[in-house]
Amino acid sequence: MSGWPFPNMGQVACQAIEDAVVLADEIKINANLEDAFKAFEKRRLKRTHFIIEQSYRIGRIAQTENHLLAKLRNMY
């Protein structure tokens, strides 16, 4: 998976907002910025991976060159 995958789900702005909220929360909890960023990463990693994987799958379906799969996709 390479590139910026979020556009397939329209998640760029949403993820930025979620990141800002979680990071602000961690900075309130942890006076040490290194600890705050480590905690932030731990909290965000699972969700971020889920969004990336889903977006990648959607992108592959949307950009398929297989004619049969494209016909199936276009039926909906």
Coordinates of N, CA, C and O in Angstrom, one line a residue:
M1 N 0.8 -1.2 0.0 CA 0.0 0.0 0.0 C 0.9 1.2 0.0 O 1.6 1.5 0.9
S2 N 0.8 2.0 -1.1 CA 1.6 3.2 -1.1 C 0.7 4.4 -1.4 O -0.4 4.2 -1.8
G3 N 1.3 5.5 -1.3 CA 0.5 6.7 -1.6 C -0.4 7.2 -0.4 O -0.2 6.7 0.7
W4 N -1.3 8.0 -0.7 CA -2.2 8.6 0.4 C -3.5 7.9 0.2 O -4.3 8.3 -0.7
P5 N -3.9 6.9 1.0 CA -5.1 6.1 0.7 C -6.4 6.8 1.1 O -7.5 6.3 0.7
F6 N -6.4 7.7 2.0 CA -7.6 8.2 2.6 C -8.7 8.8 1.6 O -9.8 8.7 1.9
P7 N -8.3 9.3 0.5 CA -9.3 9.9 -0.4 C -10.4 9.0 -0.8 O -11.5 9.4 -1.2
N8 N -10.1 7.7 -0.9 CA -11.1 6.7 -1.3 C -12.3 6.7 -0.3 O -13.4 6.2 -0.7
M9 N -12.1 7.2 0.9 CA -13.2 7.2 1.9 C -13.5 8.6 2.3 O -14.3 8.8 3.2
G10 N -12.9 9.6 1.8 CA -13.1 11.0 2.2 C -12.7 11.2 3.6 O -13.4 12.0 4.4
Q11 N -11.6 10.7 4.0 CA -11.2 10.7 5.4 C -10.1 11.6 5.8 O -9.7 11.7 6.9
V12 N -9.5 12.4 4.9 CA -8.4 13.2 5.1 C -8.7 14.2 6.3 O -8.0 14.3 7.3
A13 N -9.7 15.0 6.1 CA -10.0 16.0 7.1 C -10.5 15.4 8.4 O -10.1 15.8 9.5
C14 N -11.2 14.3 8.3 CA -11.7 13.6 9.5 C -10.6 13.1 10.4 O -10.6 13.3 11.6
Q15 N -9.6 12.5 9.7 CA -8.5 11.9 10.5 C -7.6 13.0 11.1 O -7.1 12.9 12.2
A16 N -7.5 14.1 10.4 CA -6.7 15.3 11.0 C -7.4 15.8 12.2 O -6.7 16.1 13.2
I17 N -8.7 15.9 12.2 CA -9.5 16.4 13.3 C -9.3 15.4 14.5 O -9.1 15.8 15.6
E18 N -9.5 14.1 14.2 CA -9.4 13.1 15.3 C -7.9 13.2 15.9 O -7.8 13.1 17.1
D19 N -6.9 13.3 15.0 CA -5.6 13.4 15.5 C -5.4 14.5 16.4 O -4.8 14.4 17.5
A20 N -5.9 15.7 16.0 CA -5.7 16.9 16.8 C -6.4 16.7 18.2 O -5.8 17.1 19.2
V21 N -7.6 16.2 18.3 CA -8.3 16.0 19.5 C -7.5 15.0 20.4 O -7.3 15.3 21.6
V22 N -7.1 13.9 19.9 CA -6.4 12.9 20.7 C -5.0 13.4 21.1 O -4.6 13.2 22.3
L23 N -4.3 14.1 20.2 CA -3.0 14.7 20.6 C -3.2 15.7 21.7 O -2.4 15.7 22.7
A24 N -4.2 16.6 21.6 CA -4.4 17.6 22.7 C -4.7 16.9 24.0 O -4.2 17.3 25.1
D25 N -5.5 15.9 24.0 CA -5.8 15.1 25.2 C -4.6 14.5 25.8 O -4.4 14.6 27.0
E26 N -3.7 13.9 25.0 CA -2.5 13.3 25.5 C -1.5 14.3 26.0 O -0.8 14.1 27.0
I27 N -1.5 15.5 25.4 CA -0.6 16.6 26.0 C -1.1 17.1 27.3 O -0.3 17.4 28.2
K28 N -2.4 17.1 27.5 CA -3.0 17.4 28.8 C -2.6 16.4 29.9 O -2.3 16.8 31.0
I29 N -2.6 15.1 29.5 CA -2.3 14.0 30.4 C -0.8 13.9 30.7 O -0.4 13.7 31.9
N30 N 0.0 14.1 29.7 CA 1.4 13.9 29.8 C 2.2 15.2 29.7 O 2.2 15.8 28.6
A31 N 2.9 15.6 30.7 CA 3.7 16.8 30.7 C 4.9 16.6 29.7 O 5.3 17.6 29.1
N32 N 5.4 15.4 29.6 CA 6.5 15.1 28.8 C 6.0 14.9 27.3 O 5.2 14.0 27.1
L33 N 6.4 15.7 26.4 CA 5.9 15.6 25.0 C 6.2 14.3 24.4 O 5.5 13.8 23.6
E34 N 7.4 13.7 24.7 CA 7.8 12.4 24.1 C 6.8 11.4 24.5 O 6.3 10.6 23.7
D35 N 6.4 11.4 25.8 CA 5.4 10.4 26.3 C 4.0 10.7 25.7 O 3.3 9.8 25.4
A36 N 3.7 12.0 25.5 CA 2.4 12.3 24.9 C 2.3 11.8 23.5 O 1.3 11.2 23.1
F37 N 3.4 12.0 22.7 CA 3.4 11.5 21.3 C 3.3 10.0 21.3 O 2.7 9.4 20.4
K38 N 4.0 9.3 22.2 CA 4.0 7.8 22.2 C 2.6 7.3 22.5 O 2.1 6.4 21.9
A39 N 2.0 8.0 23.5 CA 0.6 7.6 23.9 C -0.4 7.9 22.7 O -1.3 7.1 22.4
F40 N -0.2 9.0 22.1 CA -1.0 9.4 20.9 C -0.9 8.3 19.8 O -1.9 7.9 19.3
E41 N 0.3 7.9 19.5 CA 0.5 6.9 18.5 C -0.2 5.6 18.9 O -0.8 5.0 18.0
K42 N 0.0 5.2 20.1 CA -0.6 4.0 20.6 C -2.2 4.0 20.4 O -2.8 3.1 20.0
R43 N -2.8 5.2 20.8 CA -4.2 5.3 20.7 C -4.7 5.4 19.3 O -5.8 4.9 19.0
R44 N -4.0 6.0 18.4 CA -4.4 6.2 17.0 C -4.1 5.0 16.0 O -4.7 4.9 15.0
L45 N -3.1 4.2 16.3 CA -2.6 3.3 15.4 C -3.6 2.3 14.9 O -3.8 2.1 13.7
K46 N -4.4 1.7 15.7 CA -5.4 0.7 15.3 C -6.4 1.3 14.4 O -6.7 0.7 13.3
R47 N -7.0 2.4 14.8 CA -8.0 3.1 13.9 C -7.4 3.5 12.6 O -8.0 3.3 11.5
T48 N -6.2 4.1 12.6 CA -5.6 4.5 11.4 C -5.3 3.4 10.4 O -5.6 3.5 9.2
H49 N -4.8 2.3 11.0 CA -4.6 1.1 10.1 C -5.9 0.6 9.5 O -6.0 0.2 8.3
F50 N -7.0 0.6 10.3 CA -8.3 0.1 9.8 C -8.7 1.0 8.6 O -9.1 0.5 7.6
I51 N -8.6 2.3 8.8 CA -9.1 3.3 7.7 C -8.2 3.1 6.5 O -8.7 3.1 5.4
I52 N -6.9 3.0 6.7 CA -6.0 2.8 5.5 C -6.4 1.5 4.8 O -6.4 1.5 3.5
E53 N -6.6 0.4 5.5 CA -6.9 -0.9 4.8 C -8.2 -0.8 4.1 O -8.3 -1.3 3.0
Q54 N -9.2 -0.2 4.7 CA -10.5 -0.1 4.1 C -10.4 0.7 2.8 O -11.0 0.4 1.8
S55 N -9.8 1.8 2.9 CA -9.6 2.8 1.8 C -8.9 2.1 0.7 O -9.2 2.3 -0.5
Y56 N -7.8 1.3 1.0 CA -7.1 0.6 0.0 C -8.0 -0.4 -0.8 O -7.9 -0.4 -2.0
R57 N -8.8 -1.1 0.0 CA -9.7 -2.1 -0.7 C -10.7 -1.4 -1.6 O -11.0 -1.8 -2.7
I58 N -11.3 -0.3 -1.1 CA -12.2 0.5 -1.9 C -11.6 1.0 -3.2 O -12.1 0.9 -4.3
G59 N -10.4 1.5 -3.0 CA -9.6 2.0 -4.2 C -9.3 0.9 -5.2 O -9.4 1.2 -6.4
R60 N -9.0 -0.3 -4.7 CA -8.7 -1.4 -5.7 C -10.0 -1.8 -6.4 O -9.9 -2.0 -7.6
I61 N -11.1 -1.8 -5.8 CA -12.3 -2.1 -6.4 C -12.7 -1.0 -7.4 O -13.1 -1.3 -8.6
A62 N -12.6 0.2 -7.0 CA -12.9 1.4 -7.9 C -12.1 1.5 -9.1 O -12.5 1.9 -10.2
Q63 N -10.8 1.0 -9.0 CA -9.9 1.1 -10.1 C -9.6 -0.2 -10.9 O -8.6 -0.2 -11.6
T64 N -10.4 -1.2 -10.6 CA -10.1 -2.5 -11.3 C -10.2 -2.3 -12.8 O -10.9 -1.6 -13.4
E65 N -9.3 -3.1 -13.4 CA -9.3 -3.1 -14.9 C -9.9 -4.5 -15.4 O -10.0 -4.7 -16.6
N66 N -10.2 -5.3 -14.5 CA -10.9 -6.6 -14.9 C -12.3 -6.3 -15.3 O -13.1 -5.7 -14.6
H67 N -12.6 -6.6 -16.6 CA -13.8 -6.3 -17.2 C -15.0 -6.9 -16.5 O -16.1 -6.2 -16.3
L68 N -14.9 -8.1 -16.0 CA -16.0 -8.8 -15.3 C -16.3 -8.1 -14.0 O -17.4 -7.7 -13.6
L69 N -15.2 -7.8 -13.2 CA -15.4 -7.2 -12.0 C -15.9 -5.7 -12.1 O -16.7 -5.2 -11.3
A70 N -15.4 -5.1 -13.2 CA -15.9 -3.7 -13.4 C -17.4 -3.7 -13.7 O -18.1 -2.8 -13.3
K71 N -17.9 -4.7 -14.5 CA -19.3 -4.8 -14.8 C -20.1 -5.0 -13.5 O -21.1 -4.3 -13.3
L72 N -19.6 -5.9 -12.6 CA -20.3 -6.1 -11.3 C -20.3 -4.9 -10.5 O -21.3 -4.5 -9.9
R73 N -19.1 -4.2 -10.4 CA -19.0 -3.0 -9.6 C -20.0 -1.9 -10.2 O -20.6 -1.2 -9.4
N74 N -20.1 -1.8 -11.5 CA -20.9 -0.7 -12.1 C -22.4 -1.0 -12.0 O -23.2 -0.1 -12.2
M75 N -22.8 -2.2 -11.6 CA -24.2 -2.5 -11.5 C -24.8 -1.8 -10.3 O -26.0 -1.6 -10.2
Y76 N -24.0 -1.4 -9.4 CA -24.5 -0.8 -8.1 C -24.3 0.7 -8.2 O -24.0 1.6 -8.1

